[in-house]
XYZ file of C-alpha atoms in Angstrom:
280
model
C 0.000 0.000 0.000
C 2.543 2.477 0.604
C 4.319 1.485 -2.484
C 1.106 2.331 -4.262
C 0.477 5.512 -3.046
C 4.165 6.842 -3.572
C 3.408 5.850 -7.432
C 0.036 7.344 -7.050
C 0.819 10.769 -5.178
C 4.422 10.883 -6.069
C 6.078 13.100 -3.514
C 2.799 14.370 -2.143
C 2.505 11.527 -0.758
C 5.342 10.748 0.952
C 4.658 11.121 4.933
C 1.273 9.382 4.037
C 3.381 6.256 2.585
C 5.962 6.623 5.199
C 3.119 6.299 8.332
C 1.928 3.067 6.398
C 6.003 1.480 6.407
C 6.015 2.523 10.051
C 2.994 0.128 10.602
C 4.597 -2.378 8.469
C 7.613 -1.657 10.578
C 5.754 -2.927 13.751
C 4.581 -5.715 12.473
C 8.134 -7.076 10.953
C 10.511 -4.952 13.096
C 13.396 -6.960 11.186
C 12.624 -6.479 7.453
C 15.830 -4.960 5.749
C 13.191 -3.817 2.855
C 11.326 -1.808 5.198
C 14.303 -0.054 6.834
C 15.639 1.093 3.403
C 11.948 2.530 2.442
C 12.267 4.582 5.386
C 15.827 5.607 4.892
C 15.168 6.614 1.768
C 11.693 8.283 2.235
C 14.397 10.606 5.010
C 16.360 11.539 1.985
C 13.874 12.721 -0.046
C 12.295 14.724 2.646
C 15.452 16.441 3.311
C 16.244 16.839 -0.136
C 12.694 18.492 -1.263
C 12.475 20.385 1.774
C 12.327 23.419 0.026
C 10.608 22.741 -3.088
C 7.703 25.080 -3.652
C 4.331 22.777 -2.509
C 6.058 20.562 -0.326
C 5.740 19.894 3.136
C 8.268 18.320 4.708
C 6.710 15.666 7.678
C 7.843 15.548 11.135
C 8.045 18.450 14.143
C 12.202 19.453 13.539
C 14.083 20.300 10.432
C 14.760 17.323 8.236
C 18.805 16.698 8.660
C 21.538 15.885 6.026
C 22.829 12.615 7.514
C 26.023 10.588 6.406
C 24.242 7.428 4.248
C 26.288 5.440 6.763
C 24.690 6.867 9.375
C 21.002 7.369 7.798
C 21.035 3.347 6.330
C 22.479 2.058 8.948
C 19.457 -0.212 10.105
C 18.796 -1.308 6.684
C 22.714 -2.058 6.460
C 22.519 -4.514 9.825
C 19.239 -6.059 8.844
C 20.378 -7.241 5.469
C 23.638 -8.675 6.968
C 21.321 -10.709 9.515
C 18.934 -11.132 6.477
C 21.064 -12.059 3.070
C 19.301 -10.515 0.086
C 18.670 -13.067 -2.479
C 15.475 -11.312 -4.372
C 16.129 -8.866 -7.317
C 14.986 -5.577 -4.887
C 16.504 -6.411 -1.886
C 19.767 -6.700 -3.848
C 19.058 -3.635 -5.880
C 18.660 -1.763 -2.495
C 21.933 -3.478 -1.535
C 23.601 -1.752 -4.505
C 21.763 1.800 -4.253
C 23.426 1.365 -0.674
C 26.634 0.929 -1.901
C 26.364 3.852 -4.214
C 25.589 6.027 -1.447
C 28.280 5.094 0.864
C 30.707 5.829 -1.901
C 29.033 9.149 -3.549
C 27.933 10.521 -0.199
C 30.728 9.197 2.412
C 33.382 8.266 -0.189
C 33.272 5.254 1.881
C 34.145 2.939 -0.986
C 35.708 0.407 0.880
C 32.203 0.007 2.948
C 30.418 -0.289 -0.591
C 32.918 -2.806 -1.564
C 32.676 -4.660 1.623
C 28.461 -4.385 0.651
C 28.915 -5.903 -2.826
C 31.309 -8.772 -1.480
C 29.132 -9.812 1.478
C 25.582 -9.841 -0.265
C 25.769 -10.162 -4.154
C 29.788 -10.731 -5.838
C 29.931 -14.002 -3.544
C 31.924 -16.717 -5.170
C 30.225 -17.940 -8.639
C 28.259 -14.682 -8.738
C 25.725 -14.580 -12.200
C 26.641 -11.899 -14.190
C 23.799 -12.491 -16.849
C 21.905 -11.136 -13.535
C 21.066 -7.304 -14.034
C 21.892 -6.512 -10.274
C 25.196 -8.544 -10.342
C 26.337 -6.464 -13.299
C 25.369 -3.512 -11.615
C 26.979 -4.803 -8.427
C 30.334 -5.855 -10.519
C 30.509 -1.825 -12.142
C 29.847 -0.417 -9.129
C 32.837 -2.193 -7.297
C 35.149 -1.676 -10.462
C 33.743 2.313 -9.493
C 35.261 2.159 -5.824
C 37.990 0.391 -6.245
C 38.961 3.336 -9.266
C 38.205 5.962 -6.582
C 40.109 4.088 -3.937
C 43.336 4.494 -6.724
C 43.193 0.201 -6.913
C 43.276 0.220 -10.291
C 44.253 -3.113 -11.098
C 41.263 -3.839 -9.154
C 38.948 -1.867 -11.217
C 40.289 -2.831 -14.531
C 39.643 -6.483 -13.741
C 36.156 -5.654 -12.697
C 35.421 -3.411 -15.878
C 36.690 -6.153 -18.413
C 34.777 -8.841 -16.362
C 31.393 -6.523 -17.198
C 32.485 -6.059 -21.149
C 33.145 -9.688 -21.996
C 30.002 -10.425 -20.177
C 28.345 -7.759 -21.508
C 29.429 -4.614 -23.820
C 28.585 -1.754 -22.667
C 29.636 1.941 -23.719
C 29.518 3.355 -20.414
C 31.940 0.449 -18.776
C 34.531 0.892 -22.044
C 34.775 4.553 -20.984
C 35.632 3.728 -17.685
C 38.093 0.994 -18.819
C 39.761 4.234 -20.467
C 39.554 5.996 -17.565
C 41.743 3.444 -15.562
C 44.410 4.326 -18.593
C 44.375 7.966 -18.379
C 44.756 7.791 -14.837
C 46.557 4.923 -13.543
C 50.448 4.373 -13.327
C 53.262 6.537 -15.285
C 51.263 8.867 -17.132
C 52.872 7.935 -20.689
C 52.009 8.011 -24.211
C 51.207 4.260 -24.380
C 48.818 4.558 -21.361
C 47.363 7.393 -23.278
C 47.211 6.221 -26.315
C 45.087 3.047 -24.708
C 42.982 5.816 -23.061
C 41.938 7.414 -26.503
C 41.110 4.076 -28.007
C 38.952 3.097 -25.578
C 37.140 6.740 -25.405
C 37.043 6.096 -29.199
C 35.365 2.905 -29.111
C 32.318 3.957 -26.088
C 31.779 7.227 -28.439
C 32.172 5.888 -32.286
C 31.801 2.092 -31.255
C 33.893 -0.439 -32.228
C 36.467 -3.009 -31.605
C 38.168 -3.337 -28.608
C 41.146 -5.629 -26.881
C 40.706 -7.105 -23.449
C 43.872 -7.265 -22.008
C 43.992 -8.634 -18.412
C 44.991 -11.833 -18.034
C 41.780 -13.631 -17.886
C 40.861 -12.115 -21.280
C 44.396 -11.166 -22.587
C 43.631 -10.927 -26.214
C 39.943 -11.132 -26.466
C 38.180 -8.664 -28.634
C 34.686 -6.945 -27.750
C 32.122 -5.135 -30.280
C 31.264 -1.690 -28.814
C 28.111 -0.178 -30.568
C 28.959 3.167 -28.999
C 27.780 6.353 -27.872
C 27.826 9.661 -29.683
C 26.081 11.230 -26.572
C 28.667 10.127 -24.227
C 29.645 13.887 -23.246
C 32.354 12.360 -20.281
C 34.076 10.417 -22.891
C 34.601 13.329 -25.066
C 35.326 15.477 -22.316
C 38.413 12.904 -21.247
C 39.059 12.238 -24.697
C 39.977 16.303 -24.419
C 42.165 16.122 -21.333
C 44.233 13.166 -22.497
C 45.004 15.311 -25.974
C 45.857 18.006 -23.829
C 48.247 15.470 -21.582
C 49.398 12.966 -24.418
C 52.263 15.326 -25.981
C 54.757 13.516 -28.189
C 58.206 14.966 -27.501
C 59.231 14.896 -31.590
C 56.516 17.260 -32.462
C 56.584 20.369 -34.534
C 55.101 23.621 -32.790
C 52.628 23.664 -35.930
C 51.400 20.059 -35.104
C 51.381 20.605 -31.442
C 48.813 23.178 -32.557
C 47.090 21.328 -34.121
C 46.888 18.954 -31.002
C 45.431 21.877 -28.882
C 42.652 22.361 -31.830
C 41.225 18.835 -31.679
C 41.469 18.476 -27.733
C 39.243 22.085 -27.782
C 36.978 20.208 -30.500
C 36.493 17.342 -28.145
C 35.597 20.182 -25.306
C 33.086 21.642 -27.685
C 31.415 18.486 -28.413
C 31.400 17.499 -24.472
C 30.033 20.941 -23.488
C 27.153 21.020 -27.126
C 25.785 17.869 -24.902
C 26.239 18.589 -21.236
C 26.308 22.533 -20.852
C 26.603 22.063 -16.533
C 29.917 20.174 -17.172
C 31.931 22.751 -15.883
C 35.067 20.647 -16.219
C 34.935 20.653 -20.010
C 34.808 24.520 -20.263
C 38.033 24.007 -17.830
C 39.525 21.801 -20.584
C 38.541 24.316 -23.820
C 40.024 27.231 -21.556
C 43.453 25.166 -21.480
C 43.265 23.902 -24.562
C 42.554 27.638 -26.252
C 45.297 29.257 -23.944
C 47.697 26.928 -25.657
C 46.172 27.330 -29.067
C 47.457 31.198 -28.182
């Protein structure tokens, strides 16, 4: 019932839904399910607190609250309660992301993928365990493992191709170990490939070799906005000052092309703003 009236009333009907999870609550005190509703209903209330129409419930302020700190319940009811249904394990992963957007606690969100859904033989034709696989490969690139997160991101592609997860594979280039022009190089294929689509070579060692088919993604504005910055990084030494120009040029046409499709990403106009101080 309170699922039905938060699809009916939207956020209008949010302390109505929440009253009927506290009676569920009652009833079965240990339900992990429950304790995430009301974790997240918490969230929302804080975070449309001051939308125009909206009332937020409850006598005090609603609070900004660590997601370690506001999921907490949820987090020790599905330990004592091991999610094995699709939503219980997409809440399980929804946790995770919070710990590591919110806290940057990615070694919590790691610890929450491990213990409830990457268990040994884990099912990656599973939606959730894909998700669950990504969203590890994610922390464990934030946490600077990146061996780690390459193994996880080439796991996902010969599973499954996906655009998104080849840009991240590039990522772990452009970022990881003795920023060279081979590393580089790798980068720019693989931003290539999740924008233009494509082949692409595997090349950890369960894979080492293996080729995936990319359809790509022209609206991928992080890809071309990376694809910028490694131009802007990836300078060969024998170089003439004309072509070195001409390097500047195309990383400030990937810029354009990031900010034509995302004008809040602030970081590209960063990147054109380099890359047209060194055009001159």
């Amino acid at each position: 019932e309170a699922r039905r009236i938060l699809g009916r009333e939207k956020r209008f009907g949010i302390s109505k839904a929440r009253n009927k999870f506290i009676n569920a609550q009652s009833l079965t005190p240990n339900d992990p399910q429950i304790a995430y509703y009301l974790a997240w209903l918490d969230d929302l209330n804080y975070s449309l607190k001051d939308e125009p129409g909206y009332q937020p419930y409850g006598n005090v302020e609603p609070t900004c609250q660590s997601a370690s700190e506001r999921y907490r319940q949820a987090i020790t009811l599905f330990d004592k309660n091991r999610p094995t249904d699709s939503i219980s394990q997409e809440m399980v992963v929804e946790i995770g992301h919070y710990l590591s957007n919110r806290d940057q606690a990615h070694r919590k969100a790691i610890e929450l993928y491990n213990k409830h859904i990457l268990t040994t033989g884990f099912d990656l034709s599973e939606p959730v365990t894909y998700m669950a696989l990504i969203s590890r490969g994610m922390a464990y690139f934030w946490l600077g493992e990146y061996g780690n997160a390459e193994v996880d991101f080439e796991h996902a592609l010969a599973q499954k191709p996906s655009n998104q997860v080849a840009y991240n594979r590039g990522s772990v280039y452009a970022v990881s170990g003795v920023s060279n022009s081979f590393n580089y190089d790798r980068a720019i294929d693989w931003y290539k490939v999740a924008i233009n689509g494509g082949k692409a070579m595997l090349s950890t060692s369960n894979y080492l070799g293996r080729a995936v088919q990319l359809s790509g993604e022209v609206e991928l504005d992080e890809a071309w906005r990376d694809y910028g910055f490694v131009l802007l990084l990836n300078l060969k030494q024998n170089e003439t000052s004309e072509q070195r120009i001409k390097h500047y040029e195309e990383a400030r046409q990937k810029f354009e092309q990031a900010i034509s499709l995302n004008k809040d990403g602030y970081l590209a106009y960063v990147g054109k703003g380099v890359a047209q101080y060194f055009e001159g």
